[in-house]
mmCIF file of C-alpha atoms in Angstrom:
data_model
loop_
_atom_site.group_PDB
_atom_site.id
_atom_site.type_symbol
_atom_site.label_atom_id
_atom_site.label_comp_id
_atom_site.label_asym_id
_atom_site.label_seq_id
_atom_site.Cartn_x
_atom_site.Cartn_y
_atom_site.Cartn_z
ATOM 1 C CA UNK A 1 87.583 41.129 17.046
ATOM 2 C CA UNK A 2 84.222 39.374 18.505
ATOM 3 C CA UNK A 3 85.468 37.413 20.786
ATOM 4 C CA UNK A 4 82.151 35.000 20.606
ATOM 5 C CA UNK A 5 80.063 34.435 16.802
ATOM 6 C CA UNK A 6 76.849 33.546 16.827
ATOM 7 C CA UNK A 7 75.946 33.293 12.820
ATOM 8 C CA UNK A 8 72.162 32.655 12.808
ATOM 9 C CA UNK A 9 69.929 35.132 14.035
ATOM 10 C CA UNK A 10 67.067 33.174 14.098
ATOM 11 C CA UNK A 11 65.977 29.779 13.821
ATOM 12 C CA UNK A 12 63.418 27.526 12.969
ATOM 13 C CA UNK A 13 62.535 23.969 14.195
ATOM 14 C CA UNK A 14 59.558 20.951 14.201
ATOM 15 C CA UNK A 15 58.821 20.261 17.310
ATOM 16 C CA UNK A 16 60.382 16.618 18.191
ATOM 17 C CA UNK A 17 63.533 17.592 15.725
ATOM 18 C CA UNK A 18 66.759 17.973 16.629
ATOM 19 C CA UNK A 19 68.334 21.602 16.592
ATOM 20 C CA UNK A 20 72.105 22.588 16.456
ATOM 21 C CA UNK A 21 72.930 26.362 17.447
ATOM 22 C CA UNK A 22 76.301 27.690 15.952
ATOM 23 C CA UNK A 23 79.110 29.042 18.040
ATOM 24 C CA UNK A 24 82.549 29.891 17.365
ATOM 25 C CA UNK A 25 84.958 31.702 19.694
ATOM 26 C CA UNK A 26 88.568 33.464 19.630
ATOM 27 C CA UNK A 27 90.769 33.517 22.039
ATOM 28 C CA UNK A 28 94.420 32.810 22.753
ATOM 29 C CA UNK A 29 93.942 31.398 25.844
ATOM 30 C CA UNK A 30 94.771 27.985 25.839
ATOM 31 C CA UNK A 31 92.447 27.672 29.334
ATOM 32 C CA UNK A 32 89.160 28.734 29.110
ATOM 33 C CA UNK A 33 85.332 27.636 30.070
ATOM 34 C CA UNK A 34 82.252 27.754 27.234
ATOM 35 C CA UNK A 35 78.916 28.502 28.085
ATOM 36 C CA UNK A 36 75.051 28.183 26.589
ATOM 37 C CA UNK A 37 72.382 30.329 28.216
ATOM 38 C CA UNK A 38 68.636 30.158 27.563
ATOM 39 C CA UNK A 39 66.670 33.389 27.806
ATOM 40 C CA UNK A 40 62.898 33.119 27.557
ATOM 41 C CA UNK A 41 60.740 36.068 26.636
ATOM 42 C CA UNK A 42 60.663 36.711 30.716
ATOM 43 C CA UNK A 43 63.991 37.426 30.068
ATOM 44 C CA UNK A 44 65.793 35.551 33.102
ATOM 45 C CA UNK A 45 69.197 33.812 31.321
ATOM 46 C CA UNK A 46 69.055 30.130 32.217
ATOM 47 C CA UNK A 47 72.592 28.067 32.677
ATOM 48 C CA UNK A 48 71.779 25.052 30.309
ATOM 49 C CA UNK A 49 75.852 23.598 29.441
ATOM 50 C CA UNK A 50 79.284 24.483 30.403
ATOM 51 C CA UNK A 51 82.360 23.045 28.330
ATOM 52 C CA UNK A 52 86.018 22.832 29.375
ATOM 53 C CA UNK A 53 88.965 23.638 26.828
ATOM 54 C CA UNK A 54 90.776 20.370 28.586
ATOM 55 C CA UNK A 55 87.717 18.393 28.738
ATOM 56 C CA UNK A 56 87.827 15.432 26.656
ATOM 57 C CA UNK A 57 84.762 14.653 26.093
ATOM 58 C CA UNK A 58 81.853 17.148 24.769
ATOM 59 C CA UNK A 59 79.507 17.985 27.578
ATOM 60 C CA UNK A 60 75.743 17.115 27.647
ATOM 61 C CA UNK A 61 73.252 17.881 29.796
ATOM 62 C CA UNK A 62 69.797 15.981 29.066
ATOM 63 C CA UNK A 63 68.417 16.748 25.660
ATOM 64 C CA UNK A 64 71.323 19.680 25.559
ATOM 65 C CA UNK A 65 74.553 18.476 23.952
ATOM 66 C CA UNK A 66 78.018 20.496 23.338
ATOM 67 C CA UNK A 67 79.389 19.321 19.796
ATOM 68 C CA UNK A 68 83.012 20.749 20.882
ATOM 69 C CA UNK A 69 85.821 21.574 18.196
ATOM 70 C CA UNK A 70 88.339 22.612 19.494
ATOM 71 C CA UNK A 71 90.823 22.808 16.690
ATOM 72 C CA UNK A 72 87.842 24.823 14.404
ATOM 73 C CA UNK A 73 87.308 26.539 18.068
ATOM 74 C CA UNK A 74 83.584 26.078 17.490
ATOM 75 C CA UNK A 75 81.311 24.918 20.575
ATOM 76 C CA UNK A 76 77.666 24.548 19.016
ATOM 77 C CA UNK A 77 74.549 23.562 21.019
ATOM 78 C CA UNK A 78 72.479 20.277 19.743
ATOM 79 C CA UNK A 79 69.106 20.140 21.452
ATOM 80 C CA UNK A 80 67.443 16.637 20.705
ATOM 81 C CA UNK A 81 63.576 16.379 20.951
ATOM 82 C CA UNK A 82 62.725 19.770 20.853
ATOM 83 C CA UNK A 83 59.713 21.143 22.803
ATOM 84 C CA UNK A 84 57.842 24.393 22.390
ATOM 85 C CA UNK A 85 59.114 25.463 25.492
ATOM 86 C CA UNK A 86 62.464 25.321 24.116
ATOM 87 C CA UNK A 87 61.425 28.198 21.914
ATOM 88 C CA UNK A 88 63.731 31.292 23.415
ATOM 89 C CA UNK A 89 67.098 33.420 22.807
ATOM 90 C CA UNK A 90 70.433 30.961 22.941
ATOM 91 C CA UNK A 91 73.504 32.572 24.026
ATOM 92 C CA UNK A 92 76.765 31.229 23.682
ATOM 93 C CA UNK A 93 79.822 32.813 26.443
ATOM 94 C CA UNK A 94 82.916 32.156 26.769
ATOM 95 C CA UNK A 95 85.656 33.372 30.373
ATOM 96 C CA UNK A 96 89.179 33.083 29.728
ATOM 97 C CA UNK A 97 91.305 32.140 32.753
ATOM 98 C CA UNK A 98 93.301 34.971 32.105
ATOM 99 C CA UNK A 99 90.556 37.272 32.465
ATOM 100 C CA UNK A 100 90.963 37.723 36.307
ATOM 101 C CA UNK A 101 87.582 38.795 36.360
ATOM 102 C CA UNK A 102 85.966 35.893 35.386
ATOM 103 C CA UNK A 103 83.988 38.060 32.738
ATOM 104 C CA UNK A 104 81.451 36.273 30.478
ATOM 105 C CA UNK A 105 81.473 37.447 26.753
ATOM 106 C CA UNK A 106 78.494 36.515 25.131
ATOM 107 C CA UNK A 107 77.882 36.449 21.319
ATOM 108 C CA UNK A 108 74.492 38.066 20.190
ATOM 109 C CA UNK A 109 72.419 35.002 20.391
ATOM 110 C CA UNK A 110 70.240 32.783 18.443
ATOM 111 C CA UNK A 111 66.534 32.830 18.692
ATOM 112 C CA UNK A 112 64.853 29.539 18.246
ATOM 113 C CA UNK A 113 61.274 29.109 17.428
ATOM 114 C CA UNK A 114 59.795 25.536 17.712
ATOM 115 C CA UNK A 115 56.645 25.038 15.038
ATOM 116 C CA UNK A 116 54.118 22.456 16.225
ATOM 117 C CA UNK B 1 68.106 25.736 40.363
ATOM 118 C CA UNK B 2 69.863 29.569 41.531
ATOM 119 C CA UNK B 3 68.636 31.673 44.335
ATOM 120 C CA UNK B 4 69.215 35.004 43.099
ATOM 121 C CA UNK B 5 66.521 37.554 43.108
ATOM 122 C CA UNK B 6 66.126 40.874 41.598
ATOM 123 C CA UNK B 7 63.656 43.744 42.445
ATOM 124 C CA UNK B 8 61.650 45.538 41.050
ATOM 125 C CA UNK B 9 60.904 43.181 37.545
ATOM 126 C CA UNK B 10 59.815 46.199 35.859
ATOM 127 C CA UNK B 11 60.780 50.348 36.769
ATOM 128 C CA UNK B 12 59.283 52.732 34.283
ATOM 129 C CA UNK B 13 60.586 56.505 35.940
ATOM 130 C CA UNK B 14 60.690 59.873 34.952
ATOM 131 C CA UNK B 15 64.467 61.613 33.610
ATOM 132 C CA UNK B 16 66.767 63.340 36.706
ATOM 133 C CA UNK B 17 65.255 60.244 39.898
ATOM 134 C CA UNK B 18 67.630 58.490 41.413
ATOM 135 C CA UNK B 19 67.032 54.533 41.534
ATOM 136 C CA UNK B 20 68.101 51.503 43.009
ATOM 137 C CA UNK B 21 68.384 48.427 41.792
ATOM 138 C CA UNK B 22 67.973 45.198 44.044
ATOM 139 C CA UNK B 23 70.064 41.725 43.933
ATOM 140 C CA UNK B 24 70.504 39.140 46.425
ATOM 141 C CA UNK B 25 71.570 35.798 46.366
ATOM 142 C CA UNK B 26 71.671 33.423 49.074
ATOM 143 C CA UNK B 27 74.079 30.679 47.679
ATOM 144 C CA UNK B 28 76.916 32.274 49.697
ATOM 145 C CA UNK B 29 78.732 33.171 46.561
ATOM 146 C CA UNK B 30 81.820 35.266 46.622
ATOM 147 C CA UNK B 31 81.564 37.125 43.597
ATOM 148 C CA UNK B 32 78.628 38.828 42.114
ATOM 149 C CA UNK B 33 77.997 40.520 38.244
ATOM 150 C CA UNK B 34 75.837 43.398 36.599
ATOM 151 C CA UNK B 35 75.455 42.945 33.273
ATOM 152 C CA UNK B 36 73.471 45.502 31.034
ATOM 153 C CA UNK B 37 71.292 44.041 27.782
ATOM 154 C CA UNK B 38 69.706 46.053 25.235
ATOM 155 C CA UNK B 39 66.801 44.376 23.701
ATOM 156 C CA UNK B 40 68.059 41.469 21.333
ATOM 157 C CA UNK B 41 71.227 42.251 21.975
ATOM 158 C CA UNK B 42 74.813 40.539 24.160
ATOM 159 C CA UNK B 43 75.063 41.171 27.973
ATOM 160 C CA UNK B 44 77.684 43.361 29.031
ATOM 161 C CA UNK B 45 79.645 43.359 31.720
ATOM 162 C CA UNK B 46 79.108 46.946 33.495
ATOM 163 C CA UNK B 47 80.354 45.810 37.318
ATOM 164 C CA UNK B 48 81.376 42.894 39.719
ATOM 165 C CA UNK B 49 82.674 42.001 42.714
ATOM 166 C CA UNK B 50 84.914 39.428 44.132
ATOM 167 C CA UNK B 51 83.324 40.001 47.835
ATOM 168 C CA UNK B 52 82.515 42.464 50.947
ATOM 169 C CA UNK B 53 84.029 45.949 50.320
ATOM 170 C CA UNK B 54 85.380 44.712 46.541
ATOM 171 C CA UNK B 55 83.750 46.416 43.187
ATOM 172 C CA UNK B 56 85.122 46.699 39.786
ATOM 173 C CA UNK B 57 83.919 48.297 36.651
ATOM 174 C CA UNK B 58 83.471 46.219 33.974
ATOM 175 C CA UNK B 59 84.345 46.193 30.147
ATOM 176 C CA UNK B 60 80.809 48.528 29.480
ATOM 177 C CA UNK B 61 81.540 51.919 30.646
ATOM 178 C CA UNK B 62 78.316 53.333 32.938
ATOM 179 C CA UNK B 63 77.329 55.652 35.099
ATOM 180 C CA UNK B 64 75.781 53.604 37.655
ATOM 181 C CA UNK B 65 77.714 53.159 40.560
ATOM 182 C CA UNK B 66 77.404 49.955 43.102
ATOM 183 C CA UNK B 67 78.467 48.620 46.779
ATOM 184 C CA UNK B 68 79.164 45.093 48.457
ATOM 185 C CA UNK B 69 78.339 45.395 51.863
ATOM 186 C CA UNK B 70 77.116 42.305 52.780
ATOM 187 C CA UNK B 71 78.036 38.819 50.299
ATOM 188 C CA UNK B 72 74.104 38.193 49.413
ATOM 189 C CA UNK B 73 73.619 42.000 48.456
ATOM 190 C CA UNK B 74 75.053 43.670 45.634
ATOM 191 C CA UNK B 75 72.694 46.877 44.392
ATOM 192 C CA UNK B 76 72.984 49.101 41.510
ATOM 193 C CA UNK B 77 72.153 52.962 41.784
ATOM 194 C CA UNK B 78 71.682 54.931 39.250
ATOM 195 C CA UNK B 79 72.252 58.875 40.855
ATOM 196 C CA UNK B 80 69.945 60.759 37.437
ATOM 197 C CA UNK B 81 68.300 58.412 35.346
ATOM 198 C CA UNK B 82 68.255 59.091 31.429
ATOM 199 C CA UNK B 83 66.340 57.602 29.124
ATOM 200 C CA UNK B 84 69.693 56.347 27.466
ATOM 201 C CA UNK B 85 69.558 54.459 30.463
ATOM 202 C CA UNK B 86 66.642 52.637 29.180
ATOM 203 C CA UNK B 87 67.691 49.040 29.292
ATOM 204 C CA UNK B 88 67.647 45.244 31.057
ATOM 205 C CA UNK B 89 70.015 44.937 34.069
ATOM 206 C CA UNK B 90 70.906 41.500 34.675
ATOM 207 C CA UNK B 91 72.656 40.219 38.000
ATOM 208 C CA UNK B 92 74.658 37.134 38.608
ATOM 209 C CA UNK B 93 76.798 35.548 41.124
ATOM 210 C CA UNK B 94 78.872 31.942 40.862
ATOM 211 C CA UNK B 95 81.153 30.595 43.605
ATOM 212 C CA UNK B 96 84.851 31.974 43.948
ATOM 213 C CA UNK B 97 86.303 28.156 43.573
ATOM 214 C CA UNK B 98 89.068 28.590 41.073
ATOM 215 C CA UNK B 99 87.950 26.280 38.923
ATOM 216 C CA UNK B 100 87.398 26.993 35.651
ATOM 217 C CA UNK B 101 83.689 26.284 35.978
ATOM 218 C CA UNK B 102 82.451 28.667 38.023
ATOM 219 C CA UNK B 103 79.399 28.732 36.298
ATOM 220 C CA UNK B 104 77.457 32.536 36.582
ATOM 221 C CA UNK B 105 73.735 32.192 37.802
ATOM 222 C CA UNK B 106 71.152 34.751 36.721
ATOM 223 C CA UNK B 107 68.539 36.310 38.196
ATOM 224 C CA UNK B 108 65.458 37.408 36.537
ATOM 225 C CA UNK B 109 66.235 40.719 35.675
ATOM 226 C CA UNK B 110 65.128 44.506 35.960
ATOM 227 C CA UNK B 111 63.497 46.300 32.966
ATOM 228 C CA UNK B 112 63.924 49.629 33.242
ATOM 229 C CA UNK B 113 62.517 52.400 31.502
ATOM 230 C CA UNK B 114 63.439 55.928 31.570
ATOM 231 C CA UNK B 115 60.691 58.739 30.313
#
């Protein structure tokens, strides 16, 4: 089973809108770390938001925001005021503290494309 | 902001050369990542490294082979190149803290491109 979902291959947005990105994840792990990655068309993959399983609280990170659900074991990216340089791949990871390795698995990603 | 750096960017080579792939980081990080992406496609994890002298292979079965030597260097070598081989190899490193952060930093990446 995919360990990490991403449903929408690609999206659309106005710039100034808000976006959400879809992400839902399996594991049994009760301890475990989420992840959202930007990759531009350079392709370099950016850190942008990190999420706890224990945190309380759902992360944010400027315009980036982590709508966590834990119990629907979804983790889905908001970005609020988009820009057109926010138009680039999304992926969503997810390491399981019982993967010694500390191995990322990342869904397949999202593109966004922000319309003037 | 990372300081990880890969070389070359771009490597278009004929089938049967050997190649090397660069990474370096200079955050100090204990443990260091190749990941292999096909265009549009996941990362996967093909090796890593907790530190000097340690390599693993990851969940992506390859036939590149790499070395820890020294923490801020962690190359990739590819012995014959195939065009099957064709792909982006992406390196990372993040800080052996035992956290459950231990957020992975990227560097740019190397295209590569096998005739």
């Amino acid at each position: 089973a995919q360990k990490i979902t991403q449903t929408q291959p690609g999206m659309f947005v106005q710039e100034k809108e808000a976006v959400t990105l879809d992400c839902t994840y399996d594991t049994s792990d009760p301890s475990y770390g989420l992840f959202w990655y930007k990759q531009p068309s350079s392709g370099e993959m950016i850190f942008l938001i990190y999420q706890g399983s224990y945190d309380q609280q759902n992360a944010t990170e400027g315009r980036y925001s982590l709508n966590f659900q834990k119990a629907r074991k979804s983790a889905n990216l908001v970005i609020s005021a988009s820009q057109l340089g926010d138009s680039a791949m999304y992926f969503c990871a997810m390491r399981e503290a019982q993967t010694g390795a500390n191995n990322l698995f990342f869904g397949t990603g999202t593109r966004l494309t922000v319309i003037p | 902001e990372a300081d990880i750096y890969q070389t070359p960017r771009y490597l278009v080579i004929g089938t049967g050369k050997k190649i090397t792939l660069e990474c370096s980081q200079t955050m100090g990080h204990d443990k260091m990542y190749w990941y292999q992406q096909d265009p549009g496609m996941e990362l996967h994890l093909i090796h890593y490294s907790y530190g000097v002298n340690s390599t693993e292979k990851g969940d992506l079965s390859s036939e590149s082979t790499v070395s820890r030597i020294r923490t801020e260097h962690f190359p990739l070598t590819l012995e014959s190149a195939r065009p099957s081989h064709t792909s982006q190899y992406l390196c990372a490193s993040s800080e052996r803290t035992g956290t459950r952060t231990d957020t992975q930093y990227f560097g740019p990446g190397t295209r590569l491109t096998v005739l």
